[in-house]
Short mmCIF file of C-alpha atoms and ligand atoms in Angstrom, two decimals:
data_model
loop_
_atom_site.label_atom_id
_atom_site.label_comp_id
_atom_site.label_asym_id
_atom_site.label_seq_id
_atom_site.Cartn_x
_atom_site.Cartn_y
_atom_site.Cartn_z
CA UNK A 217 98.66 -16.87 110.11
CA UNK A 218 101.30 -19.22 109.23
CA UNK A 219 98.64 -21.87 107.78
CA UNK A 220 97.00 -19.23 105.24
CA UNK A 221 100.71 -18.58 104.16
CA UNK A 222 101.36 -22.15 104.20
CA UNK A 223 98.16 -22.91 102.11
CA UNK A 224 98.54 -20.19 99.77
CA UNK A 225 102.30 -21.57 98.86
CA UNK A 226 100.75 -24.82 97.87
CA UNK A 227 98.55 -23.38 95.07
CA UNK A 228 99.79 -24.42 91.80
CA UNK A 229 99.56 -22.08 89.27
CA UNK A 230 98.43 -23.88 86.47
CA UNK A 231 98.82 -22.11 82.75
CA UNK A 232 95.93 -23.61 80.96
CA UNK A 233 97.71 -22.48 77.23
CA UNK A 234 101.60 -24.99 78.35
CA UNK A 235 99.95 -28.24 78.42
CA UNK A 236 101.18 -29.87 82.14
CA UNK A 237 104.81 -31.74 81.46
CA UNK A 238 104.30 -35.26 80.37
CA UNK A 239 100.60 -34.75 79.90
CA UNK A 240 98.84 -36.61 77.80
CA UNK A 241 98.34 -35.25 74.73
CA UNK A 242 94.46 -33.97 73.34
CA UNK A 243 93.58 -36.51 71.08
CA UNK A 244 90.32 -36.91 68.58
CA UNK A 245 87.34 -39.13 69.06
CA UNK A 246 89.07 -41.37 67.05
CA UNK A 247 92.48 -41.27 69.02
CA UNK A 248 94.34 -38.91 66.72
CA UNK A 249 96.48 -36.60 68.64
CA UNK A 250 95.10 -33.04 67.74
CA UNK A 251 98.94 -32.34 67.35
CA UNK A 252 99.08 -34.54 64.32
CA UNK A 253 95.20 -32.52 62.60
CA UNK A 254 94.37 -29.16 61.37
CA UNK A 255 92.09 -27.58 64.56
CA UNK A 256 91.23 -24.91 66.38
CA UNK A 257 90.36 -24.66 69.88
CA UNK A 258 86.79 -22.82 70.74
CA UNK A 259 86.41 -20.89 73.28
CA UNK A 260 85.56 -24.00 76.00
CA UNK A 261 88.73 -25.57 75.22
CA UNK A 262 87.17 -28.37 73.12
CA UNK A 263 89.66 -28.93 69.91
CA UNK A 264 87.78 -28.71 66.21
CA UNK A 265 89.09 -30.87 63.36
CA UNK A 266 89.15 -28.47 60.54
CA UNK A 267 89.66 -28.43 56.89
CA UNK A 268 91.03 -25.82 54.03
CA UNK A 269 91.07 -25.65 50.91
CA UNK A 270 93.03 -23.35 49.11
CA UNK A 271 93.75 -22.50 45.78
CA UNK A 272 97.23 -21.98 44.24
CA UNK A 273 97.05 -18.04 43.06
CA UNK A 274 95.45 -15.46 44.78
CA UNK A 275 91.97 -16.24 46.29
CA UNK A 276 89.33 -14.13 45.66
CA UNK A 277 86.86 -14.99 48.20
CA UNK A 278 86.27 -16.89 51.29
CA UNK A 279 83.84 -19.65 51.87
CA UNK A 280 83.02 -21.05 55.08
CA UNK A 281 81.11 -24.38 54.70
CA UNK A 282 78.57 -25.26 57.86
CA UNK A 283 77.47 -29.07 57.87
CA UNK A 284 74.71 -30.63 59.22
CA UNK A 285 73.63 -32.55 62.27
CA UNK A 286 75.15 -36.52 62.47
CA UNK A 287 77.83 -35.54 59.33
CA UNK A 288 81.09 -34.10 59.29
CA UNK A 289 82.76 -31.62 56.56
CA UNK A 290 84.70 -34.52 55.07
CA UNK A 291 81.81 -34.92 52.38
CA UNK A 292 81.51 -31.30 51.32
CA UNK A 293 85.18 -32.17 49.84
CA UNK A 294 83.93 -32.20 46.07
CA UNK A 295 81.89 -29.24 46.43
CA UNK A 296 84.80 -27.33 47.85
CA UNK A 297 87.16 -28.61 45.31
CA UNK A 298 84.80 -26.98 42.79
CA UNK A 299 85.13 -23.60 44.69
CA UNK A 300 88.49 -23.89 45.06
CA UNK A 301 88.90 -24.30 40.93
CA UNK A 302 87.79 -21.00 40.94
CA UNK A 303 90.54 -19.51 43.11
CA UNK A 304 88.16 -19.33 46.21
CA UNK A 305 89.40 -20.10 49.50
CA UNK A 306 86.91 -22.49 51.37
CA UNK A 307 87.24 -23.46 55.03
CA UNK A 308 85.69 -25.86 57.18
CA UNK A 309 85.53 -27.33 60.48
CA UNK A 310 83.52 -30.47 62.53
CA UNK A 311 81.09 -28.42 65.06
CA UNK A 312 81.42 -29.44 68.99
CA UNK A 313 80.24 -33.13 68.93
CA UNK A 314 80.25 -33.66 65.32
CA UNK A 315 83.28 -36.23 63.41
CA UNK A 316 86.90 -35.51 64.58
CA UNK A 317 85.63 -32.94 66.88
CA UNK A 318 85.62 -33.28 70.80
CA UNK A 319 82.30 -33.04 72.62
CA UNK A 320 79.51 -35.30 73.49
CA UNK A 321 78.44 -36.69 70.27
CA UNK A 322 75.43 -35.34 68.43
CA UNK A 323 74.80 -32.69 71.89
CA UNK A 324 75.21 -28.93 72.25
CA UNK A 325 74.29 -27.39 75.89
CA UNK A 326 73.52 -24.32 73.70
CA UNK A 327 73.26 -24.01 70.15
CA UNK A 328 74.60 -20.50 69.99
CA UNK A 329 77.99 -22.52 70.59
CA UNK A 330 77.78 -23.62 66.95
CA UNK A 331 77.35 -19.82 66.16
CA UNK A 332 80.30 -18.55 68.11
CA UNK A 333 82.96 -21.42 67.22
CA UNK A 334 81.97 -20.19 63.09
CA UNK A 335 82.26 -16.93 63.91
CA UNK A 336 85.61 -17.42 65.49
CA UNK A 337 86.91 -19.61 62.93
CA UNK A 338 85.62 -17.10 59.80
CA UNK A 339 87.04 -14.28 61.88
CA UNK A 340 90.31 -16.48 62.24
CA UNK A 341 90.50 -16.79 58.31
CA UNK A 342 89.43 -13.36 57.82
CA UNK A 343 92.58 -11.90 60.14
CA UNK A 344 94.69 -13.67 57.38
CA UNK A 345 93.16 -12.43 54.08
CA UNK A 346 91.64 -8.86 55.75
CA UNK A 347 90.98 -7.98 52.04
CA UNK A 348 88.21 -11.13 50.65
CA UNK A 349 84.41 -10.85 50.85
CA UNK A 350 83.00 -13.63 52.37
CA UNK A 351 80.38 -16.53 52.07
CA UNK A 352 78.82 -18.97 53.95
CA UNK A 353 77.60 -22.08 52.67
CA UNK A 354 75.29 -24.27 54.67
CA UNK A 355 73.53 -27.39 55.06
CA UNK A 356 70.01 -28.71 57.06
CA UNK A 357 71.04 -27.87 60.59
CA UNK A 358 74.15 -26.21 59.20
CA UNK A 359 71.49 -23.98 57.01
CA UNK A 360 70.28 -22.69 60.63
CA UNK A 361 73.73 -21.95 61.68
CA UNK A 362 75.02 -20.51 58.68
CA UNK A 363 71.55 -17.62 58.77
CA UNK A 364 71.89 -17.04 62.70
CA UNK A 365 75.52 -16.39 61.80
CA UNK A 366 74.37 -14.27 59.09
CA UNK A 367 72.06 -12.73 61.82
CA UNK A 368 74.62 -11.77 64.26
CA UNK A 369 77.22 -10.19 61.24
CA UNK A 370 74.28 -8.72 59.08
CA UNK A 371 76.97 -6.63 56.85
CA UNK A 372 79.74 -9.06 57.11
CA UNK A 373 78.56 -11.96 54.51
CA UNK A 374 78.33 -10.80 50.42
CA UNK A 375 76.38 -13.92 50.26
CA UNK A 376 74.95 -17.09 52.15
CA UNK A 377 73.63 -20.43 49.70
CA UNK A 378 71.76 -22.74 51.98
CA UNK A 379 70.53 -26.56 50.60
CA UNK A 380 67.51 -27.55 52.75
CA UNK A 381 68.13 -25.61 55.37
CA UNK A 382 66.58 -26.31 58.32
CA UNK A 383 64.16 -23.20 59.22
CA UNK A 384 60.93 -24.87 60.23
CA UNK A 385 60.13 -27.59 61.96
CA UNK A 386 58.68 -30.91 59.99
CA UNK A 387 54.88 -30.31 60.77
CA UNK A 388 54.66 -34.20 61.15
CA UNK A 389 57.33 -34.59 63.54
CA UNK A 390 56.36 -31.00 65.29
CA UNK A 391 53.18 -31.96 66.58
CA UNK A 392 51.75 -29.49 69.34
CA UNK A 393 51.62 -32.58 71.23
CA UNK A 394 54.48 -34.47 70.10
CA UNK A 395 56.31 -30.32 71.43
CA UNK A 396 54.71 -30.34 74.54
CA UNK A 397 56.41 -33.97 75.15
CA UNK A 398 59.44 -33.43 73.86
CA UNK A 399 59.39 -29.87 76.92
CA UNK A 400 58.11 -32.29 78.88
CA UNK A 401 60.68 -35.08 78.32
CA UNK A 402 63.32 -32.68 78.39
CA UNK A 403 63.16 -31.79 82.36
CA UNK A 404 62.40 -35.38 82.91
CA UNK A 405 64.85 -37.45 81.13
CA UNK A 406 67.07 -34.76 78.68
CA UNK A 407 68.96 -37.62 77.31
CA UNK A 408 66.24 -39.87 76.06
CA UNK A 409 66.51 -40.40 73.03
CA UNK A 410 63.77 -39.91 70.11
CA UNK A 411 64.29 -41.54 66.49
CA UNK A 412 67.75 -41.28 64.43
CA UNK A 413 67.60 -39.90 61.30
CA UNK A 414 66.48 -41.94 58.78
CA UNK A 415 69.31 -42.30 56.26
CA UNK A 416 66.96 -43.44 53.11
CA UNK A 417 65.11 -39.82 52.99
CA UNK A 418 68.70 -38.20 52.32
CA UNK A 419 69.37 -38.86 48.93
CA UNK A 420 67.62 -41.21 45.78
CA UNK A 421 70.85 -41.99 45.21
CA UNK A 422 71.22 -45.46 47.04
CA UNK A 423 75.11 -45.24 46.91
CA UNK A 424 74.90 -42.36 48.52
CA UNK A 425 72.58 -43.26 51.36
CA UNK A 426 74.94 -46.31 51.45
CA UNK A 427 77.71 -44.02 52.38
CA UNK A 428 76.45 -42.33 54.94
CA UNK A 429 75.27 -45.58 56.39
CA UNK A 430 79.15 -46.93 56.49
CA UNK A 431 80.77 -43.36 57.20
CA UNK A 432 81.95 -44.08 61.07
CA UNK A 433 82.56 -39.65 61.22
CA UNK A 434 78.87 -39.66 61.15
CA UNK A 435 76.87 -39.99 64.20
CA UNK A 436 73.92 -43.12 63.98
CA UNK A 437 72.23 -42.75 67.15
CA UNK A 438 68.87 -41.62 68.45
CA UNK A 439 68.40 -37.74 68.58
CA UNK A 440 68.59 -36.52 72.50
CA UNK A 441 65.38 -34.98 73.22
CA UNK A 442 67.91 -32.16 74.69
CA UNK A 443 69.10 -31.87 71.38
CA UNK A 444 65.81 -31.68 69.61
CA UNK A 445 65.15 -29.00 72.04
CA UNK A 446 68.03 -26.86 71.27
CA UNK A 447 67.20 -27.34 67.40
CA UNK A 448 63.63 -26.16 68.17
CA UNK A 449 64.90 -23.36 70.06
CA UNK A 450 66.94 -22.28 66.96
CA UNK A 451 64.15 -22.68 64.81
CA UNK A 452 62.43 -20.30 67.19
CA UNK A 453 65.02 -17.98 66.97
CA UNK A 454 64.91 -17.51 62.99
CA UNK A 455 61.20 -17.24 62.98
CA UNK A 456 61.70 -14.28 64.93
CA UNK A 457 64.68 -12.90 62.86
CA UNK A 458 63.74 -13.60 59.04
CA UNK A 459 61.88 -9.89 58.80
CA UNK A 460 64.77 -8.65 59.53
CA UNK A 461 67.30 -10.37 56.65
CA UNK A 462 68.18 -8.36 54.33
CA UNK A 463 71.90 -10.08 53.17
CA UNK A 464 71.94 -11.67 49.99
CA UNK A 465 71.26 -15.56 49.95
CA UNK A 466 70.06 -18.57 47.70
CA UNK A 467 68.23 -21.43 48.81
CA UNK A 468 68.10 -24.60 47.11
CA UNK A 469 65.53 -27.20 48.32
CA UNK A 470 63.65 -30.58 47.43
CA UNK A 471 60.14 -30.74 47.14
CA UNK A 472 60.12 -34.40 48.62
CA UNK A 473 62.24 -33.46 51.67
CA UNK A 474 61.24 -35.39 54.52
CA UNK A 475 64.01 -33.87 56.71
CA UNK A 476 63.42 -30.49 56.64
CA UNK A 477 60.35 -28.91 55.67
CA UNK A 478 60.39 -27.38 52.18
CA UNK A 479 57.75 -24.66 53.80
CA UNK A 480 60.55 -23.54 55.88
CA UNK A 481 62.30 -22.07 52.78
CA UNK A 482 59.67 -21.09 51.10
CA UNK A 483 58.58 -19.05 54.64
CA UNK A 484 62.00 -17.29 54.43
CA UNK A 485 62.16 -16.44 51.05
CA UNK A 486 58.78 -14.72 51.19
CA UNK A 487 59.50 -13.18 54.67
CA UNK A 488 62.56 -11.87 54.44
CA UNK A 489 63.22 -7.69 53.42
CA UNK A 490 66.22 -9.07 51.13
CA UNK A 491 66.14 -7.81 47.64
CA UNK A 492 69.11 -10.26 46.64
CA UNK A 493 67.37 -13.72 47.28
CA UNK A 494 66.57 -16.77 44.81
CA UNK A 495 64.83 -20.13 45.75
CA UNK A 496 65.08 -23.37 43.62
CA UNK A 497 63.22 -25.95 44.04
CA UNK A 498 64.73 -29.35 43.08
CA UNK A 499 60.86 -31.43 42.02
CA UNK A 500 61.20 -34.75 43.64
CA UNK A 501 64.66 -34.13 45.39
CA UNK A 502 65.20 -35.38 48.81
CA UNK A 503 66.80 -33.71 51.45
CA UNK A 504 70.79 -34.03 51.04
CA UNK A 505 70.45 -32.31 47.44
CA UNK A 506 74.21 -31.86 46.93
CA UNK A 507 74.56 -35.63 46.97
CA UNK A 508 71.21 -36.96 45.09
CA UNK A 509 70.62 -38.09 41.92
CA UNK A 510 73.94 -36.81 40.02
CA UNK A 511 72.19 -34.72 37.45
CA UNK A 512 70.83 -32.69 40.66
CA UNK A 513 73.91 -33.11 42.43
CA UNK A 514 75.43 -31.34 39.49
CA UNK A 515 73.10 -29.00 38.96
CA UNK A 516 73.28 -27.73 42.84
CA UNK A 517 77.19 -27.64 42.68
CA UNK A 518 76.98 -25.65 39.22
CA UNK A 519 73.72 -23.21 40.89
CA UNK A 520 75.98 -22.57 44.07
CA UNK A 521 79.35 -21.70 42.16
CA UNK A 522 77.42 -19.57 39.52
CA UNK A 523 75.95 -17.89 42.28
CA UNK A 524 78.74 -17.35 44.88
CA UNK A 525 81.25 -15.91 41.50
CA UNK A 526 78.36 -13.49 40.27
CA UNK A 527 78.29 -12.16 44.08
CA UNK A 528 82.27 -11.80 44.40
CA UNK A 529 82.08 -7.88 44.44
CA UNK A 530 83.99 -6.31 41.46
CA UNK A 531 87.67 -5.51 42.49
CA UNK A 532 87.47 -1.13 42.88
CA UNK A 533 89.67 0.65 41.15
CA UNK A 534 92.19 0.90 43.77
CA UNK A 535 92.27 -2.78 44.00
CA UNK A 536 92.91 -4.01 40.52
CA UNK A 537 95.81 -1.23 40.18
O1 XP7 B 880 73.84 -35.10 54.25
C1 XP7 B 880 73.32 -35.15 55.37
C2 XP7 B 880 73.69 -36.09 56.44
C3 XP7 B 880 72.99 -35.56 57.69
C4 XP7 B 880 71.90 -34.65 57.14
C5 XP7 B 880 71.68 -33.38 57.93
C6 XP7 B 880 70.72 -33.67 59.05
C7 XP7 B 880 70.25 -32.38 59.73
O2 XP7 B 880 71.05 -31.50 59.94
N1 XP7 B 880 68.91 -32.25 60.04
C8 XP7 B 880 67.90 -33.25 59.68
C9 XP7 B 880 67.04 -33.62 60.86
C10 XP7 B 880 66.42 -32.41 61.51
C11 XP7 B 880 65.60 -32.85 62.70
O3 XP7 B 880 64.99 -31.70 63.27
C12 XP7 B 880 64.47 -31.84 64.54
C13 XP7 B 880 64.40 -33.06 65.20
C14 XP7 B 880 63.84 -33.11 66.47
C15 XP7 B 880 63.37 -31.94 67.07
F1 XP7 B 880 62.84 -32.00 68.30
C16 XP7 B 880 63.45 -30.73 66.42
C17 XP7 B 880 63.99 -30.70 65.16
CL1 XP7 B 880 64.10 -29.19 64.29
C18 XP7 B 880 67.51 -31.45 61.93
C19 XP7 B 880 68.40 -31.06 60.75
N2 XP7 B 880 72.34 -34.34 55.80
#
């Protein structure tokens, strides 16, 4: 009747992509109108700070960078300004919950959402130069990102570099009892949390453990158990798909990582089918290699760059005419 008709005129169609007249506008953790930063939106709607950096010729590769849990991609800047000296194109963005990103900090309902927000971003970057091979590089929890990304495009990376990835849980913290709390915790009280990272086991480098300590981007808080569980889950995940890698990638991990098990490496370079794969192992380097001592922070920056140019595919004939 009348009142169905009456209701139905009162709907407001609201077009979710015109933001509402006079509404406020999205703004960053830190209260910087998303207008104002690089971004892109993911696929929930939440806006991610990102970062570029491009060279001044013609690229000849892309390189998406994936950082790690509690960081940002502001400190991958040096590294990338090495890539970018060689006329490759590296990208970057903040993952849901991470530095100038929205989201709940340091939480992910699902970590496949740290997967699909890379994939749209690389396929973003990829719609504008259809022509470049691609790489990912990745960190710790970025590590796991960067090979379940891998995972899901087998043939679409030339390469993948991962430092300390994280691929296997740390047996001290992974306790069968210490998991069957954390499952247990996790119905009971999800956001609990368990210890923070410990800052001093990233680098021996004090300066650099220093800035970490005073970056505000990063996240200083204790781990959610629901987070722990969706970083187990992932770990799960690769255990089940390393027999089947077979893309091109180089790890690079210390043997005095307390963050991420050195085994976990050493597990997928044995494991995996990939007849393109190298492993170096830093003796006595801690977990955040790219920023210990300098001589291995050097070393790592001149491994990865060696690496990523000898894997830019030669241009075909066609190409270089
Ligand atoms: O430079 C930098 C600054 C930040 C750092 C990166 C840190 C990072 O990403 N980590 C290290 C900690 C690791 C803890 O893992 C778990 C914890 C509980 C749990 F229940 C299951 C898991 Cl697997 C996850 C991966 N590097």
């Amino acid at each position: 009747g009348s009142d169905v008709l009456s209701s139905l005129l009162r709907v407001s169609v609201t077009d979710s992509s015109m933001p509402e007249p006079g509404a406020a506008p999205r703004r960053s953790p830190q209260g910087v109108p998303y207008s104002d930063l690089p971004h892109i939106v993911n696929a929930d709607g939440l806006h991610l700070f990102c970062r570029y950096w491009e060279p001044t010729g013609q690229p000849r590769a892309l390189v998406f960078i994936a950082h790690g849990a509690g960081e940002h991609c502001g400190p991958y800047d040096e590294m990338a300004q090495r890539l970018k000296e060689l006329s490759l194109l590296v990208f970057a963005h903040d993952h849901v919950g991470h530095g100038q990103s929205e989201g709940d900090r340091m939480n992910i309902k699902d970590f496949q959402i740290y997967i699909r927000d890379s994939l749209q971003h690389i396929d973003l970057m990829k719609s504008r130069h259809p022509d470049l091979p691609v790489f990912i590089v990745g960190h710790s929890m970025g590590g796991a990102i960067s090979i379940l990304t891998a995972c899901e495009r087998p043939g679409d990376f030339v390469g993948v570099v991962l430092i300390a990835p994280l691929v296997q849980m740390n047996p001290e913290s992974a306790t069968p009892f210490k998991v069957f709390m954390a499952k247990l915790l996790n119905h009971m009280l999800p956001s609990l949390t368990m210890g923070s990272i410990e800052s001093k086991w990233l680098s021996r480098d004090k300066r650099q453990v220093e800035a970490y300590d005073a970056d505000e981007l990063n996240y200083h808080g204790g781990m959610r158990v629901s987070f722990g569980m969706q970083l187990m889950a992932a770990v799960e995940r690769m255990q089940r798909e390393i027999p089947s890698i077979s893309w091109p990638f180089l790890l690079l991990h210390g043997d005095a990582d307390k963050l991420c098990d050195i085994r976990g490496s050493r597990m997928m370079y044995d494991n995996s089918p990939s007849t393109d794969k190298k492993i170096k192992i830093y003796e006595g380097g801690y977990h955040a290699l790219h920023h210990d001592l300098p001589e291995v922070a050097e070393s790592v920056l001149k491994e990865l760059t060696t690496w990523i140019t000898e894997h830019i595919p030669a241009a075909t004939s066609q190409e270089a005419q």
